[in-house]
Amino acid sequence: MFVVPKDPVRSSQNLGLLTWEEANSKIQWGVVFIICGGMTLAEASKASGLSAILVSKLRALKVMPSYVVVSILCFSASIFTEFTSNAAISAIILPIVFEMAVALEVHPLYFGIPVTIACSFSFMLPAATPPNAIVFERGNFKISDMAAPGFLMNMMCVIVELISIHTLGPLVFGVHSFPPWAAQNHTETPAPSG
């Protein structure tokens, strides 16, 4: 758009269809940085081996009942997603959650579905999602204006999600039995060292 001239007949003297000043004044740079920063964070956690280290440390949760573990994971995901984008948290936490489910011999969907949905429960802070950032920036809100009602919404949504996975999960996905495909993956995947 910067290169295409407004008037093709006089292209050497013409500005482009879109000038940098026009684009810069209309682009919400905060939103762009939130999205790009979140994706960079997700890729860095994969490349650094952070996921493997966390799975090895979280194996200690095997002594807890699975409903407690999934509750902890969901509440954690809904809190983490307030500080970076939903996509970044999903990209970071879901591989860890699936590996942890296999290591604990729990159906991966029992952990994965509610945690994936909990990553979308970001109502408290502007950094959580681009729409939150846009509303915060354009609406002249304070963080406290968003945080209090957002926290209540997060908690209610996580509770509804946990009820759903325990009522509909067994009927729709059969989440209360460890599937053969996950057992096969469990025997083929070595435990991370460290």
PDB file of C-alpha atoms in Angstrom, residues 1-143:
ATOM      1  CA  MET A   1       0.000   0.000   0.000  1.00  0.00           C
ATOM      2  CA  PHE A   2       2.959   2.330   0.547  1.00  0.00           C
ATOM      3  CA  VAL A   3       4.373   1.592  -2.921  1.00  0.00           C
ATOM      4  CA  VAL A   4       1.190   1.650  -5.013  1.00  0.00           C
ATOM      5  CA  PRO A   5       0.736   5.253  -6.225  1.00  0.00           C
ATOM      6  CA  LYS A   6      -2.507   7.147  -5.695  1.00  0.00           C
ATOM      7  CA  ASP A   7      -2.345   8.409  -9.264  1.00  0.00           C
ATOM      8  CA  PRO A   8      -0.715   5.852 -11.618  1.00  0.00           C
ATOM      9  CA  VAL A   9      -0.296   8.454 -14.402  1.00  0.00           C
ATOM     10  CA  ARG A  10       2.006  10.613 -12.281  1.00  0.00           C
ATOM     11  CA  SER A  11       3.567   7.832 -10.265  1.00  0.00           C
ATOM     12  CA  SER A  12       6.949   9.533  -9.875  1.00  0.00           C
ATOM     13  CA  GLN A  13       5.439  12.544  -8.099  1.00  0.00           C
ATOM     14  CA  ASN A  14       2.688  10.799  -6.170  1.00  0.00           C
ATOM     15  CA  LEU A  15       2.480   9.453  -2.695  1.00  0.00           C
ATOM     16  CA  GLY A  16       1.412   5.881  -2.113  1.00  0.00           C
ATOM     17  CA  LEU A  17      -2.163   4.855  -1.419  1.00  0.00           C
ATOM     18  CA  LEU A  18      -1.227   4.767   2.237  1.00  0.00           C
ATOM     19  CA  THR A  19       1.429   6.897   3.899  1.00  0.00           C
ATOM     20  CA  TRP A  20       3.398   5.902   6.965  1.00  0.00           C
ATOM     21  CA  GLU A  21       1.859   8.767   8.941  1.00  0.00           C
ATOM     22  CA  GLU A  22      -1.665   7.532   8.153  1.00  0.00           C
ATOM     23  CA  ALA A  23      -0.800   3.938   9.033  1.00  0.00           C
ATOM     24  CA  ASN A  24       1.091   4.840  12.200  1.00  0.00           C
ATOM     25  CA  SER A  25      -1.752   6.983  13.530  1.00  0.00           C
ATOM     26  CA  LYS A  26      -4.320   4.181  13.049  1.00  0.00           C
ATOM     27  CA  ILE A  27      -2.367   1.105  14.203  1.00  0.00           C
ATOM     28  CA  GLN A  28      -2.747   0.102  17.842  1.00  0.00           C
ATOM     29  CA  TRP A  29       0.924  -0.720  18.479  1.00  0.00           C
ATOM     30  CA  GLY A  30       0.234  -1.999  21.985  1.00  0.00           C
ATOM     31  CA  VAL A  31      -1.960  -4.740  20.546  1.00  0.00           C
ATOM     32  CA  VAL A  32       0.681  -5.678  17.959  1.00  0.00           C
ATOM     33  CA  PHE A  33       3.359  -5.948  20.649  1.00  0.00           C
ATOM     34  CA  ILE A  34       1.096  -8.068  22.892  1.00  0.00           C
ATOM     35  CA  ILE A  35       0.451 -10.585  20.120  1.00  0.00           C
ATOM     36  CA  CYS A  36       4.039 -10.739  18.868  1.00  0.00           C
ATOM     37  CA  GLY A  37       5.517 -10.843  22.362  1.00  0.00           C
ATOM     38  CA  GLY A  38       3.246 -13.693  23.365  1.00  0.00           C
ATOM     39  CA  MET A  39       4.205 -15.761  20.345  1.00  0.00           C
ATOM     40  CA  THR A  40       7.888 -15.106  20.977  1.00  0.00           C
ATOM     41  CA  LEU A  41       7.512 -16.199  24.595  1.00  0.00           C
ATOM     42  CA  ALA A  42       5.798 -19.420  23.536  1.00  0.00           C
ATOM     43  CA  GLU A  43       8.507 -20.271  21.021  1.00  0.00           C
ATOM     44  CA  ALA A  44      11.262 -19.491  23.528  1.00  0.00           C
ATOM     45  CA  SER A  45       9.772 -21.833  26.132  1.00  0.00           C
ATOM     46  CA  LYS A  46       9.691 -24.661  23.605  1.00  0.00           C
ATOM     47  CA  ALA A  47      13.216 -24.037  22.313  1.00  0.00           C
ATOM     48  CA  SER A  48      14.734 -23.659  25.784  1.00  0.00           C
ATOM     49  CA  GLY A  49      13.342 -26.951  27.071  1.00  0.00           C
ATOM     50  CA  LEU A  50      11.233 -25.251  29.732  1.00  0.00           C
ATOM     51  CA  SER A  51       8.289 -27.528  28.905  1.00  0.00           C
ATOM     52  CA  ALA A  52      10.300 -30.693  29.560  1.00  0.00           C
ATOM     53  CA  ILE A  53      11.649 -29.340  32.842  1.00  0.00           C
ATOM     54  CA  LEU A  54       8.179 -28.389  34.074  1.00  0.00           C
ATOM     55  CA  VAL A  55       6.746 -31.805  33.202  1.00  0.00           C
ATOM     56  CA  SER A  56       9.486 -33.513  35.190  1.00  0.00           C
ATOM     57  CA  LYS A  57       8.833 -31.249  38.193  1.00  0.00           C
ATOM     58  CA  LEU A  58       5.050 -31.660  37.978  1.00  0.00           C
ATOM     59  CA  ARG A  59       5.211 -35.452  38.204  1.00  0.00           C
ATOM     60  CA  ALA A  60       4.943 -34.945  41.970  1.00  0.00           C
ATOM     61  CA  LEU A  61       1.257 -34.157  41.431  1.00  0.00           C
ATOM     62  CA  LYS A  62       0.622 -37.868  40.861  1.00  0.00           C
ATOM     63  CA  VAL A  63      -0.235 -38.228  44.561  1.00  0.00           C
ATOM     64  CA  MET A  64      -3.167 -35.806  44.203  1.00  0.00           C
ATOM     65  CA  PRO A  65      -6.572 -36.799  42.849  1.00  0.00           C
ATOM     66  CA  SER A  66      -6.976 -35.881  39.180  1.00  0.00           C
ATOM     67  CA  TYR A  67      -9.893 -33.513  39.865  1.00  0.00           C
ATOM     68  CA  VAL A  68      -7.613 -31.458  42.139  1.00  0.00           C
ATOM     69  CA  VAL A  69      -4.869 -31.393  39.499  1.00  0.00           C
ATOM     70  CA  VAL A  70      -7.246 -30.279  36.727  1.00  0.00           C
ATOM     71  CA  SER A  71      -8.641 -27.586  39.042  1.00  0.00           C
ATOM     72  CA  ILE A  72      -5.138 -26.288  39.783  1.00  0.00           C
ATOM     73  CA  LEU A  73      -4.275 -26.331  36.077  1.00  0.00           C
ATOM     74  CA  CYS A  74      -7.446 -24.464  35.075  1.00  0.00           C
ATOM     75  CA  PHE A  75      -7.116 -21.767  37.729  1.00  0.00           C
ATOM     76  CA  SER A  76      -3.413 -21.386  36.874  1.00  0.00           C
ATOM     77  CA  ALA A  77      -4.125 -21.082  33.146  1.00  0.00           C
ATOM     78  CA  SER A  78      -6.802 -18.453  33.731  1.00  0.00           C
ATOM     79  CA  ILE A  79      -4.382 -16.429  35.874  1.00  0.00           C
ATOM     80  CA  PHE A  80      -1.371 -16.825  33.539  1.00  0.00           C
ATOM     81  CA  THR A  81      -3.427 -15.722  30.558  1.00  0.00           C
ATOM     82  CA  GLU A  82      -3.962 -12.349  32.208  1.00  0.00           C
ATOM     83  CA  PHE A  83      -0.298 -11.442  31.757  1.00  0.00           C
ATOM     84  CA  THR A  84       0.220 -12.425  28.139  1.00  0.00           C
ATOM     85  CA  SER A  85      -1.912 -13.395  25.179  1.00  0.00           C
ATOM     86  CA  ASN A  86      -4.221 -16.413  25.171  1.00  0.00           C
ATOM     87  CA  ALA A  87      -2.418 -17.913  22.206  1.00  0.00           C
ATOM     88  CA  ALA A  88       0.961 -17.645  23.918  1.00  0.00           C
ATOM     89  CA  ILE A  89      -0.237 -19.256  27.136  1.00  0.00           C
ATOM     90  CA  SER A  90      -1.955 -22.011  25.162  1.00  0.00           C
ATOM     91  CA  ALA A  91       1.207 -22.632  23.165  1.00  0.00           C
ATOM     92  CA  ILE A  92       3.288 -22.798  26.344  1.00  0.00           C
ATOM     93  CA  ILE A  93       1.001 -24.695  28.692  1.00  0.00           C
ATOM     94  CA  LEU A  94      -0.804 -27.227  26.478  1.00  0.00           C
ATOM     95  CA  PRO A  95       2.229 -29.339  25.556  1.00  0.00           C
ATOM     96  CA  ILE A  96       3.097 -29.413  29.261  1.00  0.00           C
ATOM     97  CA  VAL A  97      -0.463 -30.353  30.231  1.00  0.00           C
ATOM     98  CA  PHE A  98      -0.678 -33.172  27.676  1.00  0.00           C
ATOM     99  CA  GLU A  99       2.710 -34.590  28.674  1.00  0.00           C
ATOM    100  CA  MET A 100       1.754 -34.342  32.331  1.00  0.00           C
ATOM    101  CA  ALA A 101      -1.548 -36.149  31.713  1.00  0.00           C
ATOM    102  CA  VAL A 102       0.287 -39.009  30.011  1.00  0.00           C
ATOM    103  CA  ALA A 103       2.885 -39.120  32.797  1.00  0.00           C
ATOM    104  CA  LEU A 104       0.105 -39.250  35.424  1.00  0.00           C
ATOM    105  CA  GLU A 105      -1.821 -41.807  33.330  1.00  0.00           C
ATOM    106  CA  VAL A 106      -4.879 -39.578  33.025  1.00  0.00           C
ATOM    107  CA  HIS A 107      -6.783 -39.108  29.763  1.00  0.00           C
ATOM    108  CA  PRO A 108      -5.028 -36.165  28.030  1.00  0.00           C
ATOM    109  CA  LEU A 109      -8.375 -34.610  27.081  1.00  0.00           C
ATOM    110  CA  TYR A 110      -9.415 -34.561  30.754  1.00  0.00           C
ATOM    111  CA  PHE A 111      -6.644 -32.031  31.380  1.00  0.00           C
ATOM    112  CA  GLY A 112      -6.386 -30.564  27.885  1.00  0.00           C
ATOM    113  CA  ILE A 113      -9.960 -29.493  27.146  1.00  0.00           C
ATOM    114  CA  PRO A 114     -10.637 -27.490  30.323  1.00  0.00           C
ATOM    115  CA  VAL A 115      -7.162 -25.950  30.349  1.00  0.00           C
ATOM    116  CA  THR A 116      -7.501 -24.923  26.693  1.00  0.00           C
ATOM    117  CA  ILE A 117     -10.816 -23.262  27.413  1.00  0.00           C
ATOM    118  CA  ALA A 118      -9.465 -21.691  30.628  1.00  0.00           C
ATOM    119  CA  CYS A 119      -6.765 -19.997  28.536  1.00  0.00           C
ATOM    120  CA  SER A 120      -9.609 -17.968  27.009  1.00  0.00           C
ATOM    121  CA  PHE A 121     -10.838 -16.682  30.363  1.00  0.00           C
ATOM    122  CA  SER A 122      -8.925 -13.431  30.335  1.00  0.00           C
ATOM    123  CA  PHE A 123     -11.127 -10.656  31.607  1.00  0.00           C
ATOM    124  CA  MET A 124      -8.930  -8.842  34.146  1.00  0.00           C
ATOM    125  CA  LEU A 125      -5.969  -7.088  32.532  1.00  0.00           C
ATOM    126  CA  PRO A 126      -5.354  -5.201  29.281  1.00  0.00           C
ATOM    127  CA  ALA A 127      -2.362  -7.393  28.418  1.00  0.00           C
ATOM    128  CA  ALA A 128      -4.543 -10.501  28.372  1.00  0.00           C
ATOM    129  CA  THR A 129      -6.104 -10.064  24.937  1.00  0.00           C
ATOM    130  CA  PRO A 130      -6.062  -7.500  22.145  1.00  0.00           C
ATOM    131  CA  PRO A 131      -9.752  -6.636  22.746  1.00  0.00           C
ATOM    132  CA  ASN A 132      -8.984  -5.951  26.422  1.00  0.00           C
ATOM    133  CA  ALA A 133      -6.090  -3.712  25.379  1.00  0.00           C
ATOM    134  CA  ILE A 134      -8.248  -1.816  22.893  1.00  0.00           C
ATOM    135  CA  VAL A 135     -11.037  -1.268  25.439  1.00  0.00           C
ATOM    136  CA  PHE A 136      -8.511  -0.220  28.094  1.00  0.00           C
ATOM    137  CA  GLU A 137      -6.774   2.214  25.738  1.00  0.00           C
ATOM    138  CA  ARG A 138      -9.877   3.723  24.142  1.00  0.00           C
ATOM    139  CA  GLY A 139     -12.127   3.698  27.215  1.00  0.00           C
ATOM    140  CA  ASN A 140      -9.696   5.464  29.561  1.00  0.00           C
ATOM    141  CA  PHE A 141     -10.120   2.726  32.159  1.00  0.00           C
ATOM    142  CA  LYS A 142      -7.902   2.096  35.149  1.00  0.00           C
ATOM    143  CA  ILE A 143      -6.614  -1.423  35.755  1.00  0.00           C
TER     144      ILE A 143
END
